[in-house]
mmCIF file of C-alpha atoms and ligand atoms in Angstrom:
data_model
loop_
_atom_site.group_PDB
_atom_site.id
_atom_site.type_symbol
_atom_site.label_atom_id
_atom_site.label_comp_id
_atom_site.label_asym_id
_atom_site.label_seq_id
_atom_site.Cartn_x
_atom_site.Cartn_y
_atom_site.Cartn_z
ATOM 1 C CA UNK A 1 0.000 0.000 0.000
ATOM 2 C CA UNK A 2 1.208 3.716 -0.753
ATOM 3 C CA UNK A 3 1.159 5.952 2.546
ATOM 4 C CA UNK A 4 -1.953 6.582 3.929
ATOM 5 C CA UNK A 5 -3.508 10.046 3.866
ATOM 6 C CA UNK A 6 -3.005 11.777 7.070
ATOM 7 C CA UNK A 7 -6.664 12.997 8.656
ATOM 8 C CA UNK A 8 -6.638 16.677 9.281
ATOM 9 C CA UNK A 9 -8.259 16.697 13.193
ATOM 10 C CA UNK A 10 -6.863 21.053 12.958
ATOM 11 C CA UNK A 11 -8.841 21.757 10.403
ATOM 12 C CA UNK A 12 -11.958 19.662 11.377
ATOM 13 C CA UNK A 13 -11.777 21.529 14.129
ATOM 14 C CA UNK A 14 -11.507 24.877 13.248
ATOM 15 C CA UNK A 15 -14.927 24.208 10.785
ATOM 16 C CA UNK A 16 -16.805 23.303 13.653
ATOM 17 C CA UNK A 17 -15.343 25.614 15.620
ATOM 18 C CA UNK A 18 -16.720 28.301 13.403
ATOM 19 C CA UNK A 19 -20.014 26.763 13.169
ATOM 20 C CA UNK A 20 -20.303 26.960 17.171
ATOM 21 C CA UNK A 21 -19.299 30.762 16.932
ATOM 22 C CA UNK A 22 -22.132 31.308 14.773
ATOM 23 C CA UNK A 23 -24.176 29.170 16.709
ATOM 24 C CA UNK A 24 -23.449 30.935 20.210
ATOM 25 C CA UNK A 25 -23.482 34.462 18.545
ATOM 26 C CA UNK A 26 -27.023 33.146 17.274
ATOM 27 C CA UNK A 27 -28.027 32.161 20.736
ATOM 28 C CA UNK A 28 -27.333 35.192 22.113
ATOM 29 C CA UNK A 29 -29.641 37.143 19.879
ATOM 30 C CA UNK A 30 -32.326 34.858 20.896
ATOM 31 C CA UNK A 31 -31.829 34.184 24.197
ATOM 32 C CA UNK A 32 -29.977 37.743 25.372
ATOM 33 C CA UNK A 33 -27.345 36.120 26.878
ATOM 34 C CA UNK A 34 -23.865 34.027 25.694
ATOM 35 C CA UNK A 35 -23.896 29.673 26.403
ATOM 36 C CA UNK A 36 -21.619 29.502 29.401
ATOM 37 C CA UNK A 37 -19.082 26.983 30.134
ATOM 38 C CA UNK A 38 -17.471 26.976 33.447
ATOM 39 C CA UNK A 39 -14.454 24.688 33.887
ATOM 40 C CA UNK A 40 -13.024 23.323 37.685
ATOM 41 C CA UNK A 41 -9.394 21.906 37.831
ATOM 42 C CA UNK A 42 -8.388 20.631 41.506
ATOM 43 C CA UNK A 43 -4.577 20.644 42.095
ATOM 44 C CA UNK A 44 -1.785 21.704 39.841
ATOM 45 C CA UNK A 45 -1.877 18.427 37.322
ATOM 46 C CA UNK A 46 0.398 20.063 34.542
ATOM 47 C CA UNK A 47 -1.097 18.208 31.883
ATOM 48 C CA UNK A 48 -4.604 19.026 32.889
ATOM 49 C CA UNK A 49 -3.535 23.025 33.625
ATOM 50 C CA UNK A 50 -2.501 22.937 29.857
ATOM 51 C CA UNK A 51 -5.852 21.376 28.556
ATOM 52 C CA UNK A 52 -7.994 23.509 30.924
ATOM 53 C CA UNK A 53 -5.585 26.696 30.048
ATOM 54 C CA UNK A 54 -6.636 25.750 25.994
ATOM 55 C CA UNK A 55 -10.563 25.184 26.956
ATOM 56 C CA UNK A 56 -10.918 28.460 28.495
ATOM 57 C CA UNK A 57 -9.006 30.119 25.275
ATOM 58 C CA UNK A 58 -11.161 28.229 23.283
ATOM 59 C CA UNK A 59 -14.511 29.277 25.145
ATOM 60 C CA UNK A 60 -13.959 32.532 24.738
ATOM 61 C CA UNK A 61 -13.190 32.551 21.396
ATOM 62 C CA UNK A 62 -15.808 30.968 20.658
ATOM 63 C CA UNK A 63 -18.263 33.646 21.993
ATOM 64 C CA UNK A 64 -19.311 32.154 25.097
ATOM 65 C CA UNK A 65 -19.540 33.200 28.760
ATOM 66 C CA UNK A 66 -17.473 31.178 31.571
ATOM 67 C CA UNK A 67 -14.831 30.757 33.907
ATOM 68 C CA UNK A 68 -12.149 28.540 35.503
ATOM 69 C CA UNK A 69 -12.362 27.745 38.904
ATOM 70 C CA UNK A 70 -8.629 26.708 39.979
ATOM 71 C CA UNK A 71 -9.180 25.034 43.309
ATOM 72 C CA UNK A 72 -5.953 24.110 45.636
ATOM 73 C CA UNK A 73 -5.119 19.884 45.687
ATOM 74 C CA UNK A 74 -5.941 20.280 49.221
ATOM 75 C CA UNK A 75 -9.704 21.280 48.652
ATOM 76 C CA UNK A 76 -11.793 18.790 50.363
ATOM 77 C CA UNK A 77 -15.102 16.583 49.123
ATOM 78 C CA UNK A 78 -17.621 18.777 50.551
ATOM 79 C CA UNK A 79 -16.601 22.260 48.910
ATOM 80 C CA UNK A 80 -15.914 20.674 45.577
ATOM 81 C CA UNK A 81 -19.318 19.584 45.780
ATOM 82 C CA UNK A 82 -20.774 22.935 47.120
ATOM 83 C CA UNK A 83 -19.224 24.560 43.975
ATOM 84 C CA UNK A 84 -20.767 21.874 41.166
ATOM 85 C CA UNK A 85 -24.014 22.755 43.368
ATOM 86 C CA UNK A 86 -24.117 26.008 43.071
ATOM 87 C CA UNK A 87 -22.953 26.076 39.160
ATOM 88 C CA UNK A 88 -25.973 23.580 38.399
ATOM 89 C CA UNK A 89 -28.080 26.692 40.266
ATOM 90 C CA UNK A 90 -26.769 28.954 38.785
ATOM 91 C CA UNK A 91 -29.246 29.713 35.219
ATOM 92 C CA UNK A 92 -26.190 31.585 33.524
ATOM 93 C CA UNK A 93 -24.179 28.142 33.566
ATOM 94 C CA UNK A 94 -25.110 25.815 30.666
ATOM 95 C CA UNK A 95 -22.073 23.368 30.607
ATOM 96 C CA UNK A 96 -19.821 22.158 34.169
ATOM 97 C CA UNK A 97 -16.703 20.299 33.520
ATOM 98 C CA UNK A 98 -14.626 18.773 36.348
ATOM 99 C CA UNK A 99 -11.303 18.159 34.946
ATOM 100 C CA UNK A 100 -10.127 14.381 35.522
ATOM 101 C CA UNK A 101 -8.023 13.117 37.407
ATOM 102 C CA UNK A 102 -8.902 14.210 40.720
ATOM 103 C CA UNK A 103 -6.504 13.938 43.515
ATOM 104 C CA UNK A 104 -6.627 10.969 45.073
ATOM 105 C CA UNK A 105 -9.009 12.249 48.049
ATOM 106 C CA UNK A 106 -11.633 12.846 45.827
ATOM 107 C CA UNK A 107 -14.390 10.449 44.589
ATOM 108 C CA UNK A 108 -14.309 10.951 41.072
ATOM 109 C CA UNK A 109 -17.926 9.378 40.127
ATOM 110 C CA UNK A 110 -19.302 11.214 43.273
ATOM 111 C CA UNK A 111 -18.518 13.994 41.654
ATOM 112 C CA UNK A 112 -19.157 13.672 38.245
ATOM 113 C CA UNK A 113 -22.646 12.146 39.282
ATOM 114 C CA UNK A 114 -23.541 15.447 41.404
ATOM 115 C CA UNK A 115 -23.355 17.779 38.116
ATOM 116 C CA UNK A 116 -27.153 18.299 36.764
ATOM 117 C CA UNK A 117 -26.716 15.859 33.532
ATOM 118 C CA UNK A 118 -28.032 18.034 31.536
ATOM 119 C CA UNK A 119 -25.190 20.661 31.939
ATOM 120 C CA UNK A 120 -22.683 17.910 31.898
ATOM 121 C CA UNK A 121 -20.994 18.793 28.823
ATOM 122 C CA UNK A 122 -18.051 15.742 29.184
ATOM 123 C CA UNK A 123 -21.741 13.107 29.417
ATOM 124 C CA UNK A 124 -19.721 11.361 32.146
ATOM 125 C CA UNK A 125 -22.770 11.806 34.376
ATOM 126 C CA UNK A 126 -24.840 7.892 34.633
ATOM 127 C CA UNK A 127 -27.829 9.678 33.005
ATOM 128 C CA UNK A 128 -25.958 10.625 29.964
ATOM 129 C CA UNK A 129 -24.037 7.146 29.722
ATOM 130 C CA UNK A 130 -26.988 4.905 30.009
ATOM 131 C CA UNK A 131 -29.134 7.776 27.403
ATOM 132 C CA UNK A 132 -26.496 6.799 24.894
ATOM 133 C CA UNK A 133 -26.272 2.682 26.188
ATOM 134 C CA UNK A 134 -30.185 2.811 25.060
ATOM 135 C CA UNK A 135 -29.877 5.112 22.073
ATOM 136 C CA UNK A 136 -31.804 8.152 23.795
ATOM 137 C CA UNK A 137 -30.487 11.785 22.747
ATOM 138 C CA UNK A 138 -27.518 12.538 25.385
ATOM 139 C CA UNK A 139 -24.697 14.592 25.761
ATOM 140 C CA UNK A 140 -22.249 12.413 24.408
ATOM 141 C CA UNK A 141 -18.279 12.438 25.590
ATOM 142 C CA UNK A 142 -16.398 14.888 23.742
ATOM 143 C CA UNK A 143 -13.566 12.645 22.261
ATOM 144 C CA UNK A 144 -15.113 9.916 20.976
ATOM 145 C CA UNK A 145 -17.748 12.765 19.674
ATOM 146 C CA UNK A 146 -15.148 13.788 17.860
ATOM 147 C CA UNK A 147 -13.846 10.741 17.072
ATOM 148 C CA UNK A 148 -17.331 9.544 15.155
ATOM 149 C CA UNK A 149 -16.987 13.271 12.921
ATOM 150 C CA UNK A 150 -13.710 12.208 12.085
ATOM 151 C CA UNK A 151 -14.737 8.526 11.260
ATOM 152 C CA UNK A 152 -17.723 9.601 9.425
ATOM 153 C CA UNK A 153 -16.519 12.023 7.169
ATOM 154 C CA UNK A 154 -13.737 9.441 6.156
ATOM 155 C CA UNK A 155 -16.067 6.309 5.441
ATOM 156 C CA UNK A 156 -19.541 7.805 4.631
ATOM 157 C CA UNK A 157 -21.918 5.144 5.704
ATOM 158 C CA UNK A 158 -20.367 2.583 8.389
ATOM 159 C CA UNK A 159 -23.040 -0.035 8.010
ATOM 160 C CA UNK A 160 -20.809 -3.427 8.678
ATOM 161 C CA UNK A 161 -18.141 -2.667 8.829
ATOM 162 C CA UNK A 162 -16.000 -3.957 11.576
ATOM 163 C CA UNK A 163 -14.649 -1.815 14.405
ATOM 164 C CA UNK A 164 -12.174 -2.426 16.970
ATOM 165 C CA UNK A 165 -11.648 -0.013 19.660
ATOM 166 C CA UNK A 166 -8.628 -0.845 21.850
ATOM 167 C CA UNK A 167 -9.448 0.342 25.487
ATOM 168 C CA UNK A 168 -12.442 -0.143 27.636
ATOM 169 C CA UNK A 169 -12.520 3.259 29.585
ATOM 170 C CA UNK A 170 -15.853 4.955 30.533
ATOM 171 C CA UNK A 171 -14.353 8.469 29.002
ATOM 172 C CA UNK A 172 -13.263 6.799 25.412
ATOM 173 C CA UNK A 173 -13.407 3.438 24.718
ATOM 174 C CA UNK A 174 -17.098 2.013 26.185
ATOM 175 C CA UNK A 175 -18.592 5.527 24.521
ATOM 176 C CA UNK A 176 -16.877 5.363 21.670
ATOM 177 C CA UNK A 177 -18.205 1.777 20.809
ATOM 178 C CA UNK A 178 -21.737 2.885 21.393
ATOM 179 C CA UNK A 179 -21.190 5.404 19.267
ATOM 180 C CA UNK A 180 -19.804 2.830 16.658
ATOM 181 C CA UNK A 181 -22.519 0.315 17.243
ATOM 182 C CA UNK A 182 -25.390 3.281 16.355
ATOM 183 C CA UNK A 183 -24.012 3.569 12.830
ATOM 184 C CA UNK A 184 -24.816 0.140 12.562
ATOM 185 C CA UNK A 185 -20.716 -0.883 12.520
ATOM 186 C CA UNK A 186 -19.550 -4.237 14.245
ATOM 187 C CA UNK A 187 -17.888 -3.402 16.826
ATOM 188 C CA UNK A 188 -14.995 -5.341 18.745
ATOM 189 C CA UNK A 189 -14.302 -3.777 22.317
ATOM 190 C CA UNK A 190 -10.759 -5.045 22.867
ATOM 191 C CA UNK A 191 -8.790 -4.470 26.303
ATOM 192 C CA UNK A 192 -5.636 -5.242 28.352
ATOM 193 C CA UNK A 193 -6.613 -8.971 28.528
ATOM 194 C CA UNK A 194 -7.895 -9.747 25.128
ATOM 195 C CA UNK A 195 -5.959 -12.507 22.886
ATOM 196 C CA UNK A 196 -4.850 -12.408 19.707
ATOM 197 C CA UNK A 197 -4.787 -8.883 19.955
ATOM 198 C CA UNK A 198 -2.893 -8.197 16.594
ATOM 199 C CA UNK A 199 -4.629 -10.728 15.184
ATOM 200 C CA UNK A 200 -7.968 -9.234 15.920
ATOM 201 C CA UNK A 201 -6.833 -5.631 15.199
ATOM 202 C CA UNK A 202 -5.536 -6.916 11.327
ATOM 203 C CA UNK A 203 -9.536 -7.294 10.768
ATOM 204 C CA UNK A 204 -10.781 -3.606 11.838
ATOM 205 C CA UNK A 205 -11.961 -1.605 8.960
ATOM 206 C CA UNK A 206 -11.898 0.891 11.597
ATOM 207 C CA UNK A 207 -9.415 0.334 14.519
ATOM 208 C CA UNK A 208 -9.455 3.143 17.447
ATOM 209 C CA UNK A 209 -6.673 3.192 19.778
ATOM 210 C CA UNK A 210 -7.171 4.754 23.240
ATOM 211 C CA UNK A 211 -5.081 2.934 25.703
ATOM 212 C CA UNK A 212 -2.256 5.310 26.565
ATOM 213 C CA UNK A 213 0.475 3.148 25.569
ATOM 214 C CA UNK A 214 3.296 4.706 23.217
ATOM 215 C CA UNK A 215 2.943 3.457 19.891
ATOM 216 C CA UNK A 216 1.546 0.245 20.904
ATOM 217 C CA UNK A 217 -0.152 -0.895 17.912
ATOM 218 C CA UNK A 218 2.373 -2.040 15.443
ATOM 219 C CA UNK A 219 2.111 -1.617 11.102
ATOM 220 C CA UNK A 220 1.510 -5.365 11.017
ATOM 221 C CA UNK A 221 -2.007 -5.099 13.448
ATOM 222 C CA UNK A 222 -3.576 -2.761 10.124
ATOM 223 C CA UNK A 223 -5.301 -4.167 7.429
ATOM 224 C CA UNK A 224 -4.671 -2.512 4.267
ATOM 225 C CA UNK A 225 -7.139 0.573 3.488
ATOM 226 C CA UNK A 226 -8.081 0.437 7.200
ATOM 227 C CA UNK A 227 -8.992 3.902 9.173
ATOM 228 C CA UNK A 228 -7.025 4.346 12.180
ATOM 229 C CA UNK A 229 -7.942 6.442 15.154
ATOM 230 C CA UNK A 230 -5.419 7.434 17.478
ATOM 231 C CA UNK A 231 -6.371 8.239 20.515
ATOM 232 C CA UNK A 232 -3.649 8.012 22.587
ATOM 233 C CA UNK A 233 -0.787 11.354 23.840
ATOM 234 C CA UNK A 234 1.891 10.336 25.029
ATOM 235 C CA UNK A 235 5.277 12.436 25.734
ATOM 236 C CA UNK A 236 8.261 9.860 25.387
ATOM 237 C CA UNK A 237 11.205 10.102 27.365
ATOM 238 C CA UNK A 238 13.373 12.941 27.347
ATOM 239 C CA UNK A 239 16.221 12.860 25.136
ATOM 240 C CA UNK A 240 19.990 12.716 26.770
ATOM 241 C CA UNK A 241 20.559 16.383 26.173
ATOM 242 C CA UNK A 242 17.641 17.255 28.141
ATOM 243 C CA UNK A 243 15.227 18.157 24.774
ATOM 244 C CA UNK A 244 11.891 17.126 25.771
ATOM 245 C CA UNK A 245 10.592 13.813 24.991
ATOM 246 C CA UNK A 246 8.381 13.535 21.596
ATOM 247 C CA UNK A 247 4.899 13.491 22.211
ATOM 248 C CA UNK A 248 3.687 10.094 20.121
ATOM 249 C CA UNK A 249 0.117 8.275 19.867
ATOM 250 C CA UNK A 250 -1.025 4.714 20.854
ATOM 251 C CA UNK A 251 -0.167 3.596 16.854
ATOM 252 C CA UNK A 252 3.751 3.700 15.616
ATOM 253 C CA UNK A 253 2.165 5.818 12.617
ATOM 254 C CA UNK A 254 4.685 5.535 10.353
ATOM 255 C CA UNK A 255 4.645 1.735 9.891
ATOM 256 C CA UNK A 256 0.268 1.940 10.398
ATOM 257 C CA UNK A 257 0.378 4.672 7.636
ATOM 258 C CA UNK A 258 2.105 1.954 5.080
ATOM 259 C CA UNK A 259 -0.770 -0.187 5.760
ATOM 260 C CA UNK A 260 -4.341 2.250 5.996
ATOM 261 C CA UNK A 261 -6.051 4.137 3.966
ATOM 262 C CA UNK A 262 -6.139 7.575 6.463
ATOM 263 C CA UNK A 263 -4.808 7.479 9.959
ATOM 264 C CA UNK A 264 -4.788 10.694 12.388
ATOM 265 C CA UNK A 265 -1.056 12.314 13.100
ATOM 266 C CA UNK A 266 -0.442 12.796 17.295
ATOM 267 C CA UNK A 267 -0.641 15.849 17.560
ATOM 268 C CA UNK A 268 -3.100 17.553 15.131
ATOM 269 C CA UNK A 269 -5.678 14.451 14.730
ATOM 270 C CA UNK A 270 -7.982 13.493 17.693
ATOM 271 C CA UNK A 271 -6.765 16.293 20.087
ATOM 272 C CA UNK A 272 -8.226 19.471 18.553
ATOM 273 C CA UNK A 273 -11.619 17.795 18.210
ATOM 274 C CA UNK A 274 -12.154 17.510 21.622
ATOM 275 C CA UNK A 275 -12.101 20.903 22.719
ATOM 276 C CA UNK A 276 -14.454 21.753 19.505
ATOM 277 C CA UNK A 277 -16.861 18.933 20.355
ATOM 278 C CA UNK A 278 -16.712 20.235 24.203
ATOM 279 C CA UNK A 279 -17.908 24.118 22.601
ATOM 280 C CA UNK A 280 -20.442 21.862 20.648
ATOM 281 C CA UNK A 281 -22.476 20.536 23.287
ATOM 282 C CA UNK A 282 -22.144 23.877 25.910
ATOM 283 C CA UNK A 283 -24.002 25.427 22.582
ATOM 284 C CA UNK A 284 -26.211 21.696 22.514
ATOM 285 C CA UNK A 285 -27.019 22.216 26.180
ATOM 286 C CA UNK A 286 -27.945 25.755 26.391
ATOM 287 C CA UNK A 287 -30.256 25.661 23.510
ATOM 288 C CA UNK A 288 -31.816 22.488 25.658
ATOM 289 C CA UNK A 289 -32.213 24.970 28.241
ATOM 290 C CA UNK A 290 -34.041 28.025 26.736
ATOM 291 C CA UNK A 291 -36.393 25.511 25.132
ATOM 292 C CA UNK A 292 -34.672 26.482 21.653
ATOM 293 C CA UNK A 293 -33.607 24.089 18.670
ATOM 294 C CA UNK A 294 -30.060 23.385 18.145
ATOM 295 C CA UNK A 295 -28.613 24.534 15.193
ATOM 296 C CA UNK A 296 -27.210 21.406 13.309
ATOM 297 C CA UNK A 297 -23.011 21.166 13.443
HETATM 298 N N1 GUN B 301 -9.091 14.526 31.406
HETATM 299 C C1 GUN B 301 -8.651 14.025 30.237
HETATM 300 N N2 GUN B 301 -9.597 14.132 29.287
HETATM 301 C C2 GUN B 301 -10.659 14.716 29.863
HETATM 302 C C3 GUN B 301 -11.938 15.103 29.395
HETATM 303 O O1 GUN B 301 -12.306 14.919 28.232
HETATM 304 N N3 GUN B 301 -12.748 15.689 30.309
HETATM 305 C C4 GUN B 301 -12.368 15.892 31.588
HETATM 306 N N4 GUN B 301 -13.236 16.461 32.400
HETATM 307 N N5 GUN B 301 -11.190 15.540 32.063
HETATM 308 C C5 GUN B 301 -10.338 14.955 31.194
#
């Protein structure tokens, strides 16, 4: 096979981007007020302080109202909690994000499951996992969201053909194969303790990787004129004179791209979708909220 063609996540991202600004500025007229998105990061995770850092850029840009609340590591259960209550109060907030991880002290699904589902803008909340298990409108997570556009506008139609998503996690992998199965694809959920692995993979017309392991899926796992989705970031180590490390997906792209059709580059495939799909469904969820229709994206 000749190299594959490399998916353009940027510039997928920017067009929807666009189409959200126009969507919020649109709201606005109608509603007399921007979509708000307010954002809480616990704790000084550097990775998450540069996503959060690029969601609040983005929010703005975008045309929409919101705010970051930077709590200290230290905060405890109960104010955490106080906060996501008051922002589900509060009827200038449409979309509440908690940024994952949480420090240890924290119950993650405690808190997720305290945001009002419908401003949970991530659909991490139960309500919005099972509304997508059964097929029901939901705010869908914004990474395999974007995933699906990405997918979609590759293959058309992706009525049998057979997907493999690599992970099982409730943020990627388990949404992203519901997402999968309701474009009528057959879908393989593969994990840390399936067999055959490479094997299995070699038979994905659509293989998504999201298992955080640098460049695990090897050229040989692709069928030929297979999409690949590469979920995965990961920063190698750094090199001996102290140069950071490369930052490198779940698939060793070069040898994948001999072997597939289109594949998505780490960084500048998934990644910008996610904030764009995020901006998508603050702009989903307020609509939901006035009573108004959505524009479509
Ligand atoms: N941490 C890594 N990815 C995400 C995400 O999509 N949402 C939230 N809230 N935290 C994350």
């Amino acid at each position: 096979m000749n190299a594959a063609r490399a998916i353009d996540g940027k510039a997928a991202a920017a067009a929807l981007r666009e189409k959200v600004a126009a969507g919020a500025r649109e709201f606005a007229r109608k509603a007399l007020r921007k979509p708000g998105l307010h954002v809480v990061l616990v704790g000084e995770d550097p990775a998450s302080a540069v996503y959060v850092g690029a969601k609040e850029k983005a929010l703005h840009k975008a045309g929409m109202d919101g705010a970051v609340h930077r709590l200290p590591a230290s905060t405890g259960e109960d104010e955490l909690l106080r906060l996501v209550r008051k922002l589900n109060a509060d009827p200038t907030v449409d979309g509440i994000l908690v940024q994952l991880p949480l420090p240890d002290h924290l119950d993650e699904a405690k808190v997720l499951d305290t945001i009002d589902p419908e401003k949970d803008v991530d659909g991490f909340h139960v309500v919005n996992a099972g509304k997508l298990a059964v097929g029901k409108e939901a705010l869908v997570p914004c990474t395999p969201a974007g995933c699906i556009r990405l997918i979609k506008e590759e293959r058309g139609d992706l009525s049998g053909l057979h997907a493999v998503v690599i992970g099982r996690s409730n943020i990627v992998g388990k949404p992203m194969a519901q997402l999968l199965l309701a474009e009528n694809a057959t879908v393989t959920i593969a994990h840390s303790r399936t067999r055959n692995l490479p094997e299995l993979a070699k038979t994905a017309d659509i293989l998504v990787a999201a298992v955080g392991r640098p460049e695990m899926v090897k050229g040989d796992w692709v069928k030929d004129g297979a999409t690949v989705i590469d979920v995965g970031i990961n920063r190698l180590a750094p090199a001996e004179d102290g140069a950071k490390g490369r930052l490198v997906g779940d698939v060793a792209y070069d040898e994948a791209a001999r072997h597939a059709a289109a594949i998505t580059p780490v960084p500048g495939g998934v990644g910008p979708m996610t904030i764009a799909m995020l901006l998508a469904n603050t702009l989903v969820a307020a609509h939901a909220r006035e009573g108004l229709e959505a524009p479509t994206l």
